[in-house]
Coordinates of C-alpha atoms in Angstrom, one line a residue:
Chain A
X44 CA -37.5 10.4 8.7
X45 CA -36.7 13.1 6.7
X46 CA -33.7 15.2 7.7
X47 CA -32.5 18.5 6.6
X48 CA -29.6 18.6 4.5
X49 CA -26.7 20.5 2.7
X50 CA -24.6 19.0 -0.1
X51 CA -20.8 19.6 -0.4
X52 CA -18.9 18.1 -3.2
X53 CA -15.0 17.4 -2.6
X54 CA -12.8 17.1 -5.4
X55 CA -9.7 15.4 -5.5
X56 CA -7.4 16.4 -8.1
X57 CA -4.0 14.3 -7.6
X58 CA -1.2 14.4 -10.3
X59 CA 1.0 11.6 -9.1
X60 CA 4.6 10.6 -10.0
X61 CA 4.9 7.0 -11.5
X62 CA 8.2 6.1 -10.6
X63 CA 10.2 3.8 -13.1
X64 CA 8.6 0.5 -13.0
X65 CA 4.7 1.9 -13.4
X66 CA 5.8 4.7 -15.5
X67 CA 7.4 2.0 -17.9
X68 CA 4.0 0.1 -17.6
X69 CA 2.0 3.0 -18.5
X70 CA 4.4 3.8 -21.4
X71 CA 3.6 0.6 -22.7
X72 CA -0.1 1.1 -22.7
X73 CA 0.3 3.9 -25.2
X74 CA 2.2 1.7 -27.5
X75 CA -0.7 -1.1 -27.0
X76 CA 1.5 -3.4 -25.0
X77 CA 1.5 -5.0 -21.7
X78 CA 4.3 -5.4 -19.5
X79 CA 4.9 -7.5 -16.3
X80 CA 8.0 -7.7 -14.2
X81 CA 10.2 -11.2 -13.4
X82 CA 10.3 -11.8 -9.7
X83 CA 12.3 -15.3 -9.2
X84 CA 10.3 -17.9 -11.5
X85 CA 7.0 -15.6 -11.5
X86 CA 6.1 -12.5 -13.6
X87 CA 3.9 -9.9 -11.9
X88 CA 1.3 -7.8 -14.2
X89 CA 0.6 -5.2 -13.0
X90 CA 3.9 -4.9 -12.2
X91 CA 5.5 -4.1 -8.9
X92 CA 8.4 -2.1 -7.6
X93 CA 8.7 -5.1 -4.8
X94 CA 7.7 -8.3 -4.7
X95 CA 4.6 -8.2 -2.2
X96 CA 5.4 -12.1 -1.2
X97 CA 9.2 -11.3 -0.3
X98 CA 9.6 -7.4 -0.6
X99 CA 12.5 -8.1 -2.7
X100 CA 13.4 -4.8 -4.9
X101 CA 12.4 -5.7 -8.5
X102 CA 14.8 -4.3 -11.5
X103 CA 13.5 -2.0 -14.5
X104 CA 15.8 -4.5 -16.5
X105 CA 13.5 -7.5 -15.5
X106 CA 10.3 -6.0 -17.1
X107 CA 9.1 -8.3 -19.8
X108 CA 6.2 -8.2 -22.4
X109 CA 3.1 -10.0 -21.4
X110 CA -0.5 -10.8 -23.0
X111 CA -2.3 -8.7 -24.8
X112 CA -4.8 -11.7 -24.4
X113 CA -5.3 -13.6 -21.1
X114 CA -7.9 -15.7 -19.1
X115 CA -10.4 -14.4 -16.7
X116 CA -9.3 -16.0 -13.1
X117 CA -12.3 -14.7 -11.4
X118 CA -15.1 -12.1 -12.0
X119 CA -18.4 -10.4 -11.2
X120 CA -21.2 -8.8 -13.1
X121 CA -22.1 -5.0 -12.2
X122 CA -25.5 -4.5 -13.5
X123 CA -25.6 -1.3 -12.4
X124 CA -22.5 1.0 -12.9
X125 CA -21.9 3.5 -10.8
X126 CA -20.2 7.1 -11.6
X127 CA -17.0 6.3 -11.1
X128 CA -16.7 3.0 -13.2
X129 CA -15.0 3.1 -16.6
X130 CA -18.3 1.7 -18.6
X131 CA -21.7 3.3 -18.6
X132 CA -23.2 -0.1 -19.5
X133 CA -23.5 -3.2 -17.7
X134 CA -19.9 -4.8 -17.7
X135 CA -17.8 -7.3 -15.7
X136 CA -14.8 -6.4 -13.4
X137 CA -12.6 -9.3 -13.9
X138 CA -9.2 -10.7 -12.7
X139 CA -7.5 -11.4 -16.2
X140 CA -4.0 -13.6 -16.1
X141 CA -2.4 -12.0 -19.1
X142 CA -0.4 -14.8 -21.0
X143 CA 2.9 -15.0 -19.9
X144 CA 1.9 -13.4 -16.1
X145 CA 1.5 -15.4 -12.7
X146 CA -0.7 -12.6 -11.2
X147 CA -4.0 -11.1 -12.3
X148 CA -4.6 -7.7 -13.6
X149 CA -8.2 -5.9 -12.8
X150 CA -10.3 -4.5 -15.3
X151 CA -13.3 -4.3 -16.8
X152 CA -15.0 -6.7 -19.5
X153 CA -17.2 -5.4 -21.6
X154 CA -19.4 -8.6 -22.5
X155 CA -22.7 -7.5 -23.2
X156 CA -24.7 -9.9 -20.9
X157 CA -23.7 -12.2 -17.6
X158 CA -24.4 -15.1 -19.6
X159 CA -21.6 -14.3 -21.4
X160 CA -19.2 -14.4 -18.8
X161 CA -17.4 -17.3 -17.3
X162 CA -14.0 -18.2 -15.0
X163 CA -11.5 -19.7 -17.6
X164 CA -12.8 -17.6 -20.8
X165 CA -10.2 -15.8 -23.0
X166 CA -10.4 -12.1 -23.2
X167 CA -8.4 -9.4 -25.0
X168 CA -8.0 -5.6 -24.8
X169 CA -10.1 -2.9 -26.6
X170 CA -7.7 -0.1 -26.8
X171 CA -8.8 3.5 -26.9
X172 CA -7.7 5.6 -29.9
X173 CA -6.1 8.2 -28.0
X174 CA -4.0 6.8 -25.2
X175 CA -2.0 8.6 -22.4
X176 CA -0.4 6.4 -20.5
X177 CA -3.3 5.5 -17.6
X178 CA -4.8 2.2 -16.7
X179 CA -8.0 3.3 -18.6
X180 CA -6.0 3.4 -21.8
X181 CA -7.5 0.0 -22.1
X182 CA -11.2 0.9 -22.4
X183 CA -12.2 -2.6 -21.2
X184 CA -11.1 -6.1 -22.3
X185 CA -13.4 -8.1 -24.6
X186 CA -14.2 -11.8 -25.1
X187 CA -11.5 -13.3 -27.6
X188 CA -7.9 -13.7 -28.5
X189 CA -7.8 -10.7 -30.6
X190 CA -7.4 -6.9 -29.6
X191 CA -9.5 -4.5 -31.0
X192 CA -9.6 -0.6 -31.1
X193 CA -6.5 1.4 -30.9
X194 CA -5.1 3.4 -33.8
X195 CA -3.6 6.9 -32.9
X196 CA -0.2 7.1 -31.6
X197 CA 2.4 5.8 -28.9
X198 CA 3.5 8.8 -26.3
X199 CA 6.7 10.6 -27.9
X200 CA 8.2 10.8 -24.3
X201 CA 8.0 8.1 -21.6
X202 CA 5.4 8.8 -19.1
X203 CA 6.0 9.5 -15.8
X204 CA 3.3 11.5 -14.2
X205 CA -0.5 10.4 -14.0
X206 CA -3.5 12.6 -13.1
X207 CA -6.2 11.4 -11.2
X208 CA -9.3 13.6 -10.6
X209 CA -11.9 12.2 -8.7
X210 CA -15.0 13.9 -6.7
X211 CA -17.3 12.8 -4.0
X212 CA -20.5 14.7 -3.3
X213 CA -21.7 14.4 0.4
X214 CA -25.0 15.1 1.8
X215 CA -24.7 16.0 5.1
X216 CA -27.7 16.2 7.8
X217 CA -28.4 19.2 9.6
X218 CA -28.5 18.6 13.1
X219 CA -31.4 20.1 15.2
X220 CA -29.1 22.4 17.0
X221 CA -27.2 23.5 13.4
X222 CA -30.6 24.2 12.4
X223 CA -31.8 26.6 15.5
X224 CA -28.1 28.5 14.9
X225 CA -28.7 29.0 11.2
X226 CA -32.1 30.2 12.3
X227 CA -30.7 32.7 14.6
X228 CA -27.9 34.3 12.2
X229 CA -30.8 34.5 9.7
X230 CA -31.9 37.4 12.0
X231 CA -28.5 38.9 12.0
X232 CA -28.5 37.3 15.8
X233 CA -25.8 34.6 17.3
X234 CA -26.8 31.8 19.3
X235 CA -25.0 30.5 22.2
X236 CA -25.0 27.1 24.3
X237 CA -24.2 27.3 28.1
X238 CA -22.8 24.0 29.5
X239 CA -24.8 23.1 33.1
X240 CA -21.8 21.4 34.4
X241 CA -18.8 23.9 34.0
X242 CA -21.1 27.2 32.7
X243 CA -18.6 27.2 29.8
X244 CA -20.7 29.1 26.7
X245 CA -20.2 27.5 23.0
X246 CA -21.2 28.5 19.8
X247 CA -25.1 27.1 19.2
X248 CA -24.2 25.0 16.6
X249 CA -22.1 22.7 18.7
X250 CA -24.8 21.0 20.5
X251 CA -22.4 19.4 23.3
X252 CA -19.7 20.6 25.9
X253 CA -16.2 18.9 24.9
X254 CA -15.2 19.7 28.4
X255 CA -17.5 17.7 30.2
X256 CA -19.1 15.6 27.4
X257 CA -22.7 16.3 28.1
X258 CA -25.1 17.3 25.3
X259 CA -26.4 20.8 24.9
X260 CA -30.3 21.6 23.9
X261 CA -33.0 24.3 23.7
X262 CA -32.9 24.4 27.5
X263 CA -29.3 26.0 27.7
X264 CA -29.5 28.4 24.9
X265 CA -28.7 32.0 25.1
X266 CA -28.1 34.9 22.9
X267 CA -24.3 36.0 22.6
X268 CA -23.3 40.0 22.2
X269 CA -22.7 41.3 18.7
X270 CA -19.1 42.9 20.1
X271 CA -15.9 41.7 20.6
X272 CA -11.9 41.5 20.9
X273 CA -9.5 40.1 18.1
X274 CA -7.6 37.7 20.0
X275 CA -5.3 36.3 17.0
X276 CA -5.2 36.7 13.6
X277 CA -3.3 35.6 10.1
X278 CA -2.9 37.2 6.7
X279 CA -3.6 34.7 4.1
X280 CA -1.7 35.1 0.7
X281 CA -4.1 32.9 -1.2
X282 CA -2.0 30.3 -3.8
X283 CA -4.3 29.6 -6.7
X284 CA -5.1 26.0 -5.9
X285 CA -8.7 24.7 -7.2
X286 CA -11.3 25.9 -5.4
X287 CA -9.3 29.1 -4.1
X288 CA -11.4 32.4 -5.4
X289 CA -9.2 35.2 -3.5
X290 CA -6.7 36.8 -5.5
X291 CA -5.4 39.7 -2.7
X292 CA -4.1 38.9 0.6
X293 CA -6.7 38.8 3.1
X294 CA -7.5 39.0 6.9
X295 CA -8.8 36.3 9.1
X296 CA -9.1 36.7 13.0
X297 CA -10.5 35.0 16.1
X298 CA -13.0 37.2 17.7
X299 CA -13.8 36.9 21.8
X300 CA -17.3 38.1 22.0
X301 CA -18.1 40.3 24.9
X302 CA -20.0 39.2 28.0
X303 CA -20.1 35.2 27.7
X304 CA -16.6 35.0 26.4
X305 CA -17.0 32.8 23.4
X306 CA -14.5 33.1 20.8
X307 CA -15.8 32.9 17.0
X308 CA -13.0 32.0 14.9
X309 CA -11.6 32.5 11.2
X310 CA -13.6 35.3 10.7
X311 CA -13.5 38.3 7.7
X312 CA -12.6 41.3 8.8
X313 CA -13.7 44.8 6.9
X314 CA -12.1 48.2 6.4
X315 CA -8.8 47.4 8.1
X316 CA -5.6 47.8 6.2
X317 CA -3.4 44.5 6.6
X318 CA -0.9 46.8 8.4
X319 CA -3.6 47.7 11.3
X320 CA -4.7 44.2 11.8
X321 CA -3.9 43.3 15.3
X322 CA -4.5 41.7 18.8
X323 CA -6.8 43.4 21.3
X324 CA -8.7 45.6 18.4
X325 CA -12.3 46.1 19.2
X326 CA -14.8 45.2 16.6
X327 CA -18.4 44.4 16.0
X328 CA -20.5 42.4 13.5
X329 CA -21.7 43.4 10.2
X330 CA -24.7 41.6 8.7
X331 CA -25.8 42.0 5.0
X332 CA -29.4 42.3 5.5
X333 CA -30.8 43.0 2.0
X334 CA -31.8 39.3 1.5
X335 CA -34.6 37.4 3.3
X336 CA -32.0 36.1 5.8
X337 CA -29.3 38.1 7.3
X338 CA -25.5 37.1 6.5
X339 CA -22.5 37.6 8.2
X340 CA -20.4 39.8 6.1
X341 CA -17.3 39.9 8.9
X342 CA -16.3 42.4 11.4
X343 CA -15.6 46.1 11.7
X344 CA -13.7 48.1 14.0
X345 CA -16.3 49.9 17.0
X346 CA -13.8 52.8 17.0
X347 CA -13.5 52.0 20.7
X348 CA -9.6 52.0 22.5
X349 CA -7.5 48.5 22.0
X350 CA -8.0 46.2 24.6
X351 CA -4.5 45.7 26.5
X352 CA -4.1 42.2 27.9
X353 CA -1.0 39.7 27.2
X354 CA -3.3 36.8 27.8
X355 CA -5.8 37.7 24.9
X356 CA -3.6 35.8 22.3
X357 CA -4.2 32.4 24.2
X358 CA -7.9 32.6 23.7
X359 CA -8.3 30.9 20.8
X360 CA -11.1 28.8 21.7
Chain B
X164 CA -14.3 -25.9 36.0
X165 CA -14.0 -22.0 35.3
X166 CA -10.5 -21.3 33.6
X167 CA -8.1 -19.7 35.8
X168 CA -7.7 -16.0 34.7
X169 CA -4.7 -14.0 35.4
X170 CA -3.9 -10.3 35.5
X171 CA -2.9 -10.7 32.1
X172 CA -6.2 -11.6 30.6
X173 CA -8.3 -8.5 29.5
X174 CA -12.2 -8.6 29.4
X175 CA -15.1 -6.5 27.9
X176 CA -17.0 -5.0 31.0
X177 CA -19.1 -2.3 29.3
X178 CA -20.7 -1.4 25.9
X179 CA -23.4 0.2 24.0
X180 CA -24.8 0.6 20.5
X181 CA -26.6 3.8 18.9
X182 CA -29.7 2.7 16.9
X183 CA -28.6 1.6 13.5
X184 CA -30.0 3.5 10.7
X185 CA -30.1 4.3 7.1
X186 CA -30.2 8.2 8.0
X187 CA -29.3 9.9 11.1
X188 CA -29.9 13.8 11.8
X189 CA -26.9 13.4 14.2
X190 CA -23.0 14.3 14.0
X191 CA -20.7 11.5 14.2
X192 CA -19.3 13.0 17.6
X193 CA -22.9 13.5 18.9
X194 CA -23.4 9.7 18.2
X195 CA -20.4 9.0 19.7
X196 CA -21.1 11.2 22.9
X197 CA -24.5 8.9 23.2
X198 CA -22.8 5.6 22.9
X199 CA -19.6 6.5 25.2
X200 CA -21.6 7.3 27.8
X201 CA -23.9 4.5 27.4
X202 CA -20.9 2.1 28.0
X203 CA -19.2 4.2 30.7
X204 CA -22.7 3.7 32.5
X205 CA -23.1 0.1 31.7
X206 CA -19.4 -0.8 33.2
X207 CA -20.4 1.8 36.1
X208 CA -17.5 4.0 35.8
X209 CA -16.8 7.3 34.5
X210 CA -15.2 9.0 31.4
X211 CA -12.3 9.8 34.1
X212 CA -11.6 6.2 34.7
X213 CA -10.6 5.1 31.1
X214 CA -6.5 5.3 30.5
X215 CA -6.9 4.6 27.1
X216 CA -9.4 5.6 24.2
X217 CA -8.8 4.4 20.5
X218 CA -11.5 5.1 17.8
X219 CA -12.3 3.6 14.5
X220 CA -13.7 6.0 11.8
X221 CA -13.0 6.8 7.9
X222 CA -12.5 10.3 7.1
X223 CA -13.5 9.8 3.4
X224 CA -16.7 8.6 4.8
X225 CA -16.7 12.0 6.8
X226 CA -15.9 14.0 4.0
X227 CA -13.4 15.6 6.3
X228 CA -9.6 15.4 6.9
X229 CA -8.9 14.6 10.3
X230 CA -12.7 14.0 11.0
X231 CA -11.5 12.0 14.1
X232 CA -10.4 14.9 16.2
X233 CA -13.8 16.7 16.6
X234 CA -15.0 13.3 17.6
X235 CA -12.6 13.4 20.8
X236 CA -15.0 15.9 22.1
X237 CA -17.3 13.2 22.6
X238 CA -14.7 11.5 25.3
X239 CA -14.5 14.8 27.5
X240 CA -11.6 16.4 26.3
X241 CA -9.5 17.4 29.7
X242 CA -7.8 16.3 31.1
X243 CA -6.3 15.0 28.0
X244 CA -6.3 11.1 27.5
X245 CA -3.6 8.9 26.2
X246 CA -5.2 8.5 22.6
X247 CA -5.4 6.5 19.3
X248 CA -7.4 6.5 16.0
X249 CA -7.5 4.1 13.4
X250 CA -8.4 4.6 9.8
X251 CA -10.3 1.5 10.0
X252 CA -13.5 0.0 11.7
X253 CA -14.4 -0.2 15.5
X254 CA -13.2 -4.3 15.7
X255 CA -9.8 -3.4 14.5
X256 CA -9.9 0.1 17.3
X257 CA -10.8 -3.2 19.8
X258 CA -8.0 -4.7 18.8
X259 CA -5.4 -1.9 19.2
X260 CA -7.3 -1.2 22.7
X261 CA -6.3 -4.7 23.7
X262 CA -2.6 -4.9 22.5
X263 CA -2.5 -1.6 24.4
X264 CA -3.6 -3.5 27.7
X265 CA -1.3 -6.2 27.3
X266 CA 1.6 -3.9 27.9
X267 CA 0.2 -3.9 31.5
X268 CA 0.7 -0.3 32.9
X269 CA -2.6 0.8 32.3
X270 CA -6.0 -1.3 33.3
X271 CA -8.8 0.2 31.3
X272 CA -9.6 1.0 27.6
X273 CA -12.3 2.2 25.5
X274 CA -12.9 1.4 21.8
X275 CA -15.6 2.9 19.4
X276 CA -16.6 2.5 16.0
X277 CA -18.4 5.4 14.3
X278 CA -19.7 6.6 10.9
X279 CA -21.9 8.1 8.5
X280 CA -22.2 5.7 5.3
X281 CA -25.5 7.6 4.3
X282 CA -23.6 10.8 3.7
X283 CA -22.4 9.7 -0.1
X284 CA -22.4 6.6 -2.3
X285 CA -19.7 4.2 -0.6
X286 CA -19.0 3.2 -4.0
X287 CA -17.8 6.2 -5.2
X288 CA -16.0 6.6 -1.8
X289 CA -14.3 3.4 -1.1
X290 CA -12.4 3.2 -4.3
X291 CA -10.4 6.4 -3.4
X292 CA -8.6 4.0 -0.8
X293 CA -7.4 1.8 -3.3
X294 CA -4.1 1.7 -5.2
X295 CA -3.9 5.2 -6.8
X296 CA -2.5 4.0 -10.0
X297 CA -4.2 0.6 -10.9
X298 CA -7.3 0.3 -9.2
X299 CA -8.8 3.7 -8.1
X300 CA -9.3 5.0 -11.5
X301 CA -11.2 2.4 -12.7
X302 CA -13.8 2.8 -9.6
X303 CA -13.3 -0.6 -8.2
X304 CA -15.6 -0.5 -5.3
X305 CA -15.5 -2.7 -1.8
X306 CA -18.9 -4.5 -3.1
X307 CA -17.0 -5.5 -6.3
X308 CA -13.8 -6.8 -4.2
X309 CA -16.2 -9.1 -2.1
X310 CA -17.9 -10.6 -5.1
X311 CA -14.7 -11.5 -6.8
X312 CA -13.6 -13.2 -3.7
X313 CA -17.1 -14.9 -3.5
X314 CA -17.0 -16.0 -7.0
X315 CA -13.7 -17.5 -6.6
X316 CA -15.1 -19.2 -3.8
X317 CA -17.8 -20.5 -5.7
X318 CA -16.0 -21.5 -8.3
X319 CA -13.8 -23.6 -6.0
X320 CA -16.7 -25.2 -4.3
X321 CA -16.0 -23.8 -1.0
X322 CA -19.4 -22.3 -0.6
X323 CA -22.8 -21.9 -2.4
X324 CA -24.9 -19.1 -3.1
X325 CA -27.5 -20.9 -1.1
X326 CA -25.2 -21.4 1.9
X327 CA -24.5 -17.6 1.6
X328 CA -28.1 -16.9 1.6
X329 CA -28.6 -18.9 4.8
X330 CA -26.2 -17.3 6.6
X331 CA -28.0 -14.1 6.0
X332 CA -31.4 -16.0 7.2
X333 CA -29.9 -17.0 10.2
X334 CA -28.2 -13.3 11.2
X335 CA -31.2 -11.7 10.5
X336 CA -33.2 -13.7 12.6
X337 CA -30.8 -13.3 15.4
X338 CA -31.0 -9.4 14.8
X339 CA -34.7 -9.7 15.9
X340 CA -32.7 -10.1 19.8
X341 CA -31.1 -6.3 18.7
X342 CA -33.6 -3.8 19.0
X343 CA -31.1 -1.2 17.5
X344 CA -30.1 -3.5 14.1
X345 CA -31.2 -1.7 11.1
X346 CA -32.1 -5.1 9.4
X347 CA -33.9 -8.1 11.3
X348 CA -36.6 -10.4 10.9
X349 CA -37.7 -13.7 9.4
X350 CA -36.6 -14.5 5.7
X351 CA -37.0 -17.4 3.1
X352 CA -33.5 -18.4 1.5
X353 CA -35.5 -19.0 -1.6
X354 CA -37.2 -15.9 -1.7
X355 CA -34.1 -13.7 -1.2
X356 CA -32.0 -16.0 -3.9
X357 CA -35.1 -15.0 -6.5
X358 CA -33.5 -11.6 -5.8
X359 CA -31.4 -10.1 -8.6
X360 CA -27.2 -9.8 -8.2
X361 CA -25.8 -6.7 -7.0
X362 CA -22.4 -7.8 -7.6
X363 CA -22.6 -11.2 -8.8
X364 CA -22.3 -13.7 -7.3
X365 CA -23.6 -11.5 -4.1
X366 CA -27.1 -10.5 -3.8
X367 CA -28.4 -7.5 -1.5
X368 CA -28.7 -9.9 1.5
X369 CA -24.9 -10.9 1.4
X370 CA -23.7 -6.8 1.5
X371 CA -23.7 -4.5 4.6
X372 CA -26.7 -1.9 4.6
X373 CA -25.7 1.5 4.5
X374 CA -25.7 2.5 8.1
X375 CA -25.2 5.3 10.1
X376 CA -24.4 4.3 14.0
X377 CA -21.6 4.2 16.3
X378 CA -20.8 1.8 19.1
X379 CA -18.3 1.3 22.2
X380 CA -16.7 -1.3 24.2
X381 CA -15.0 -0.9 27.6
X382 CA -12.3 -3.4 28.3
X383 CA -10.6 -4.0 31.4
X384 CA -7.1 -6.4 32.9
X385 CA -8.0 -9.1 34.9
X386 CA -8.0 -7.6 38.3
X387 CA -9.6 -4.6 37.5
X388 CA -12.1 -6.4 35.3
X389 CA -13.3 -8.6 38.3
X390 CA -13.4 -5.3 40.6
X391 CA -15.6 -3.4 38.4
X392 CA -17.7 -6.1 36.7
X393 CA -19.6 -9.5 37.7
X394 CA -19.2 -11.3 34.6
X395 CA -16.5 -10.3 32.6
X396 CA -16.5 -11.4 28.9
X397 CA -13.3 -12.5 28.7
X398 CA -11.2 -12.1 25.2
X399 CA -9.5 -15.4 24.7
X400 CA -7.9 -14.2 21.3
X401 CA -8.3 -12.1 18.1
X402 CA -7.9 -13.3 14.4
X403 CA -8.0 -11.7 11.3

């Protein structure tokens, strides 16, 4: 089955505070050293702020150096690395018990081939030349007893923050309802769907009545009006987070369409000073028809008198 | 002699599964609409008879924060119901619904599981849910974790790769009686074992296929279950 689809990428650009225990571990990585933390008669590496077995609070004073070499407790060969993996060539993920530690650190082992991997094998870190206090300061572990790589400089200040910038690209199917809705919009028209049970009307992309939980299809379609009344609004003052392209305050309005009473939410309002945006303002759709497919630019005032209805503000859907 | 059931015993009285497919052209809400309607029909009740609902789904899989809120549309949103969501699978949702009925004040609950795993690479999605300091930056995926556990079992002698392949052969054979299963049929253990590892010691047959689908289960307390259903499926325990 081939399905029409669209792609969307979501970025997750996090900055995380590390706290005293993980901060010390990450700082030590820049010095090409590993720290574990003592809990009773055990040493946990990677170090935790609490003992996972007893929930005991663990003290920074109990951090101890471990490694740098260690033993592989378990491993799996990754024949085809993903974009999220630390190495481009085939490698192993391994649970590595660093010398002096009682728990395992999960990291990559760059062994070349699966035949070079075995439970119980000895591995040592290959350090990056530039280290920032991040788990990937170790590029990978390699077979043997001796650390490799490294050079460069340790952090000048204790590491307190880490960055994590991931992205996921989604391929989302376009449902038959969404396709018919998009086809209508391309003609500069709005598609509606009327529930056969309650007679409520929804925007055509929805595909079901949420009140009666029945599917809506072509037999329930009708065309919606191009005019309506603002029922609610907000003025957005943009904050410059990643992906925000607006720089000046802008309005977003809910429009209650005439005739079938559908609310079309979070719309752009054109040619209205911000202090004149108001509930009850009459507006009509403004389409950009210069391209092959019409695009809704937003809504402009019709010039008609405002609607005076105290209940309008309750129409948010 | 049949075990004597009390009103505190809880039973499955209806269920429904959507087709389990590699790629769907439906929204998650549309898939849920179909399986909830199927399950209430199977149980011979209506949505109005549901006292509690619990949904299992994953925002990272859906690619949208609070994606489960729009899934409530599939329940029939009015009048409002006692509702819960777990960022887990449908089995976990069923467990919460079962625990909720054990409280004894309501009789009928619905649990659902849904997701479209086809929309992105699960091996890129699931590391996002891991420990953000030590694991997520390495992109450690669910298949790798499963493989590390499997390797430990194989090394200890608790299980062999052949035994794992035999499980896949048996479950795929059993799946022939399920018309909505994505993977089913007769397979040969030696042929499966000749395939390459995806994450050693796991091969493709050891790992779940990327699947779009939804399922719904309706459970009821003892007296209500007997009233609504000729042969209730009694839940005698949960383990994890």
